[in-house]
Tab-separated table of C-alpha atoms in Angstrom:
chain	number	residue	atom	x	y	z
N	699	MET	CA	2.124	-2.661	6.988
N	700	LYS	CA	2.840	-0.432	4.091
N	701	PHE	CA	0.819	-1.829	0.997
N	702	PHE	CA	1.683	-1.064	-2.430
N	703	ILE	CA	-0.579	-1.673	-4.602
N	704	VAL	CA	0.731	-1.893	-8.177
N	705	HIS	CA	-3.303	-1.336	-10.368
N	706	ALA	CA	-3.746	-2.331	-13.636
N	707	HIS	CA	-7.359	-2.137	-15.662
N	708	PRO	CA	-7.985	1.378	-18.318
N	709	GLU	CA	-11.443	0.867	-16.363
N	710	PRO	CA	-12.073	3.147	-12.969
N	711	LYS	CA	-15.495	1.008	-12.688
N	712	SER	CA	-14.540	-2.153	-13.672
N	713	PHE	CA	-14.808	-5.413	-10.680
N	714	ASN	CA	-10.751	-4.525	-10.761
N	715	GLY	CA	-10.779	-0.468	-9.799
N	716	ALA	CA	-13.828	-2.212	-7.102
N	717	LEU	CA	-11.676	-4.476	-5.412
N	718	THR	CA	-8.537	-1.997	-5.514
N	719	LEU	CA	-10.213	1.139	-3.680
N	720	HIS	CA	-11.762	-1.189	-1.691
N	721	ALA	CA	-8.460	-2.920	-0.427
N	722	LYS	CA	-7.430	1.170	0.041
N	723	GLU	CA	-10.458	1.650	2.573
N	724	ILE	CA	-10.174	-1.507	4.344
N	725	LEU	CA	-6.342	-1.111	5.359
N	726	GLN	CA	-6.859	2.958	5.341
N	727	THR	CA	-9.519	1.622	8.158
N	728	GLN	CA	-6.796	-0.478	10.002
N	729	ARG	CA	-4.467	2.561	9.884
N	730	HIS	CA	-2.183	0.588	7.295
N	731	GLU	CA	-0.577	3.021	5.425
N	732	VAL	CA	-1.112	2.292	0.832
N	733	ILE	CA	-0.039	2.998	-2.113
N	734	ILE	CA	-1.305	2.802	-5.542
N	735	SER	CA	0.449	3.275	-8.835
N	736	ASP	CA	-2.268	3.037	-11.234
N	737	LEU	CA	-0.499	2.711	-14.594
N	738	TYR	CA	-3.351	3.709	-16.988
N	739	ALA	CA	-4.000	6.752	-14.631
N	740	MET	CA	-0.761	7.857	-14.400
N	741	GLN	CA	0.125	7.177	-18.639
N	742	PHE	CA	2.712	4.688	-17.888
N	743	ASP	CA	5.246	3.884	-20.859
N	744	PRO	CA	5.696	0.281	-20.887
N	745	VAL	CA	8.250	-0.093	-23.099
N	746	SER	CA	11.954	-0.271	-21.216
N	747	ASP	CA	15.327	0.451	-23.561
N	748	ARG	CA	17.163	4.049	-22.838
N	749	ARG	CA	14.108	5.700	-21.298
N	750	ASN	CA	14.496	3.760	-18.442
N	751	PHE	CA	18.033	5.534	-18.034
N	752	THR	CA	19.475	9.215	-17.796
N	753	SER	CA	23.174	7.336	-17.368
N	754	GLN	CA	24.780	5.407	-20.073
N	755	LYS	CA	26.635	2.454	-20.019
N	756	ASP	CA	27.543	1.577	-23.549
N	757	ALA	CA	26.621	4.232	-26.470
N	758	ASN	CA	26.656	1.996	-29.119
N	759	TYR	CA	25.251	-0.935	-28.080
N	760	PHE	CA	22.286	-1.201	-25.486
N	761	LYS	CA	22.026	-4.296	-23.156
N	762	GLN	CA	19.935	-2.936	-20.248
N	763	GLN	CA	21.225	-5.693	-17.531
N	764	ALA	CA	24.727	-4.020	-18.014
N	765	GLU	CA	22.578	-0.227	-18.186
N	766	GLU	CA	20.751	-1.559	-14.929
N	767	ALA	CA	23.451	-2.421	-13.066
N	768	TYR	CA	25.556	0.629	-14.305
N	769	ALA	CA	22.891	2.566	-13.100
N	770	ALA	CA	22.857	1.275	-9.681
N	771	GLU	CA	26.231	2.211	-9.168
N	772	VAL	CA	25.591	6.204	-10.715
N	773	ASN	CA	22.132	6.821	-9.596
N	774	GLY	CA	20.748	6.834	-12.913
N	775	PHE	CA	17.817	5.874	-13.117
N	776	ALA	CA	14.773	8.169	-14.648
N	777	PRO	CA	12.640	9.717	-12.242
N	778	ASP	CA	9.312	8.338	-13.057
N	779	ILE	CA	11.493	4.012	-12.540
N	780	GLU	CA	13.317	5.650	-8.984
N	781	ALA	CA	10.098	6.727	-8.213
N	782	GLU	CA	8.140	3.490	-8.746
N	783	MET	CA	11.945	1.354	-6.978
N	784	GLU	CA	11.236	4.019	-3.761
N	785	LYS	CA	7.852	2.306	-3.429
N	786	LEU	CA	8.453	-0.978	-3.710
N	787	PHE	CA	11.296	-0.170	-0.937
N	788	TRP	CA	9.001	1.165	1.117
N	789	CYS	CA	6.311	-1.399	1.399
N	790	ASP	CA	6.107	-4.347	3.516
N	791	MET	CA	3.408	-5.648	0.976
N	792	LEU	CA	3.109	-5.911	-2.961
N	793	ILE	CA	0.280	-6.161	-4.480
N	794	PHE	CA	-0.600	-6.859	-8.022
N	795	GLN	CA	-4.156	-6.085	-9.041
N	796	PHE	CA	-5.174	-6.725	-12.717
N	797	PRO	CA	-6.955	-8.333	-15.221
N	798	LEU	CA	-5.394	-12.018	-16.650
N	799	TYR	CA	-4.638	-11.171	-20.126
N	800	TRP	CA	-3.109	-14.438	-22.497
N	801	PHE	CA	-2.638	-16.083	-19.407
N	802	GLY	CA	-0.387	-13.365	-18.492
N	803	LEU	CA	0.087	-10.003	-17.282
N	804	PRO	CA	-1.581	-7.112	-19.375
N	805	ALA	CA	0.823	-5.344	-21.276
N	806	ILE	CA	1.465	-2.172	-19.446
N	807	LEU	CA	2.022	-4.064	-15.789
N	808	LYS	CA	4.837	-6.425	-17.430
N	809	GLY	CA	6.186	-3.405	-19.320
N	810	TRP	CA	6.487	-1.912	-14.985
N	811	VAL	CA	8.448	-5.169	-14.108
N	812	ASP	CA	10.497	-4.589	-17.175
N	813	ARG	CA	10.866	-1.122	-16.470
N	814	VAL	CA	11.023	-1.016	-12.326
N	815	PHE	CA	13.067	-5.022	-12.104
N	816	ALA	CA	16.601	-3.349	-12.710
N	817	ARG	CA	18.983	-5.790	-11.882
N	818	GLY	CA	22.281	-3.747	-9.484
N	819	ARG	CA	18.826	-2.392	-7.353
N	820	LEU	CA	16.379	-5.538	-6.844
N	821	TYR	CA	18.966	-8.279	-7.483
N	822	GLY	CA	22.242	-9.148	-8.715
N	823	GLY	CA	25.470	-10.365	-6.970
N	824	GLY	CA	24.460	-13.313	-5.428
N	825	ASN	CA	20.163	-12.165	-4.312
N	826	TRP	CA	17.737	-13.244	-4.870
N	827	TYR	CA	14.615	-16.181	-4.037
N	828	GLY	CA	15.852	-16.827	-0.385
N	829	THR	CA	18.524	-13.821	0.419
N	830	GLY	CA	16.172	-11.863	-2.714
N	831	ILE	CA	16.057	-8.311	-1.923
N	832	PHE	CA	12.891	-8.184	-0.601
N	833	LYS	CA	13.515	-11.327	1.820
N	834	GLY	CA	10.717	-10.552	5.035
N	835	LYS	CA	8.363	-8.430	2.551
N	836	LYS	CA	5.585	-10.415	1.109
N	837	ALA	CA	3.253	-10.230	-2.454
N	838	MET	CA	0.315	-11.092	-3.278
N	839	LEU	CA	-1.277	-11.177	-6.521
N	840	SER	CA	-5.692	-10.329	-6.772
N	841	LEU	CA	-6.987	-10.709	-10.294
N	842	THR	CA	-9.585	-11.730	-11.847
N	843	THR	CA	-10.129	-14.613	-15.125
N	844	GLY	CA	-12.975	-14.173	-17.920
N	845	SER	CA	-13.296	-17.866	-17.300
N	846	ASP	CA	-14.755	-20.087	-14.463
N	847	GLU	CA	-12.884	-21.504	-12.043
N	848	PRO	CA	-13.179	-25.424	-13.271
N	849	VAL	CA	-11.813	-24.087	-16.472
N	850	TYR	CA	-8.697	-23.624	-14.689
N	851	ARG	CA	-8.044	-26.713	-13.047
N	852	GLU	CA	-5.305	-29.523	-13.993
N	853	ASP	CA	-7.971	-31.109	-16.346
N	854	GLY	CA	-9.796	-28.129	-17.426
N	855	LEU	CA	-9.323	-26.790	-20.556
N	856	ASN	CA	-6.639	-23.875	-19.896
N	857	GLY	CA	-5.147	-25.854	-17.339
N	858	ASP	CA	-3.672	-25.757	-13.556
N	859	ILE	CA	-4.178	-21.629	-13.040
N	860	HIS	CA	-1.450	-21.980	-10.274
N	861	LYS	CA	1.034	-22.801	-13.062
N	862	ILE	CA	-0.447	-20.394	-14.802
N	863	LEU	CA	0.745	-18.148	-12.364
N	864	PHE	CA	4.461	-19.456	-11.855
N	865	PRO	CA	5.902	-17.206	-14.052
N	866	ILE	CA	4.687	-14.191	-12.141
N	867	ASN	CA	4.559	-15.933	-8.456
N	868	HIS	CA	7.914	-17.563	-8.570
N	869	GLY	CA	9.988	-15.872	-11.603
N	870	ILE	CA	8.877	-12.487	-10.554
N	871	MET	CA	8.270	-12.389	-7.296
N	872	HIS	CA	10.291	-15.455	-5.467
N	873	PHE	CA	12.699	-14.049	-7.728
N	874	VAL	CA	13.468	-10.532	-5.748
N	875	GLY	CA	13.216	-12.302	-2.272
N	876	PHE	CA	9.346	-11.810	-1.621
N	877	ASP	CA	7.256	-14.522	0.102
N	878	VAL	CA	4.479	-15.136	-2.597
N	879	LEU	CA	0.927	-15.554	-0.819
N	880	PRO	CA	-1.738	-17.396	-2.468
N	881	PRO	CA	-3.249	-15.600	-4.673
N	882	PHE	CA	-7.009	-14.278	-4.563
N	883	ILE	CA	-8.505	-15.206	-7.254
N	884	VAL	CA	-12.138	-14.045	-8.732
N	885	TRP	CA	-13.186	-16.676	-11.466
N	886	SER	CA	-15.772	-15.304	-14.222
N	887	ALA	CA	-15.501	-11.571	-12.951
N	888	SER	CA	-17.519	-10.213	-16.245
N	889	HIS	CA	-20.774	-13.282	-15.878
N	890	ILE	CA	-20.956	-13.245	-11.783
N	891	SER	CA	-24.140	-11.890	-9.987
N	892	ASP	CA	-23.880	-8.170	-8.037
N	893	GLU	CA	-24.304	-11.223	-5.056
N	894	ARG	CA	-21.565	-12.923	-5.783
N	895	ARG	CA	-19.116	-9.707	-6.315
N	896	GLN	CA	-19.977	-7.819	-3.298
N	897	GLY	CA	-18.984	-12.347	-1.860
N	898	TYR	CA	-16.064	-11.727	-3.821
N	899	LEU	CA	-15.691	-8.086	-1.953
N	900	GLU	CA	-16.303	-9.674	1.765
N	901	GLU	CA	-13.423	-12.600	0.555
N	902	TYR	CA	-11.586	-9.752	-0.124
N	903	LYS	CA	-12.031	-8.211	3.078
N	904	GLN	CA	-11.253	-11.672	5.028
N	905	ARG	CA	-8.122	-11.847	3.132
N	906	LEU	CA	-6.404	-8.669	3.305
N	907	LEU	CA	-7.155	-8.561	7.521
N	908	THR	CA	-5.403	-11.620	7.634
N	909	ILE	CA	-2.292	-10.951	5.813
N	910	ASN	CA	0.263	-12.225	8.212
N	911	LYS	CA	-1.295	-15.292	9.012
N	912	THR	CA	-1.025	-17.019	5.406
N	913	PRO	CA	1.729	-18.728	4.896
N	914	SER	CA	3.924	-19.002	1.548
N	915	ILE	CA	3.718	-20.485	-0.937
N	916	PHE	CA	7.395	-21.384	-2.000
N	917	GLY	CA	9.536	-22.171	0.885
N	918	GLY	CA	13.202	-23.124	1.089
N	919	ASN	CA	16.029	-21.378	-0.240
N	920	LEU	CA	15.507	-22.038	-4.228
N	921	LEU	CA	19.476	-20.263	-4.515
N	922	GLY	CA	20.926	-23.344	-5.870
N	923	MET	CA	18.388	-23.677	-8.684
N	924	LEU	CA	20.082	-20.610	-10.560
N	925	SER	CA	23.006	-20.367	-11.814
N	926	SER	CA	23.188	-17.354	-14.167
N	927	HIS	CA	20.487	-14.835	-14.864
N	928	ASN	CA	21.909	-13.373	-17.476
N	929	GLN	CA	20.073	-12.817	-21.336
């Protein structure tokens, strides 16, 4: 398989860094191909505006989705954006590796999504959810939290982690057609022992080795739920 890991942590020696490195080693040992976009190391620009494009549909009024659709027609995406899109089309499995920031993605990773998940290229024209561009490909979130697991239960202080991750799993990954696998979560990463960290690395290894046996968390065709994505 071809794995594409989008890594979003500023410290290479962090446990997020260890998880990405571990994944690369395990997967390559199994003769899988691995590409990593380390967003901080790349100094990826998360700001989405006309810098996304080399083309220009309307010079007087910027509407991102219209510019995306036009760029898809005329091959008008900026080289850095085009390169990330090509990785998505290349891969069989997409992994987001990140620390949970304020109940969501770190800004650099959200900006990556804002710029790379472009209308006309990754979705649109009836291509979403069950008919999405990436139908048949898999995706998974691998993340760390700052608090223990009980805090992220339905009755916990922060609420159900699966509801917190729903906008990412459903509104980003599944929206463009990925079969989304259950997230791999390291609870309270900065407060656990080295022994527990080693345990998590072993658990992650087993998750990666059983990817093809892991069912998607979403089933059925949700196309009818969406009539328009224009904003």
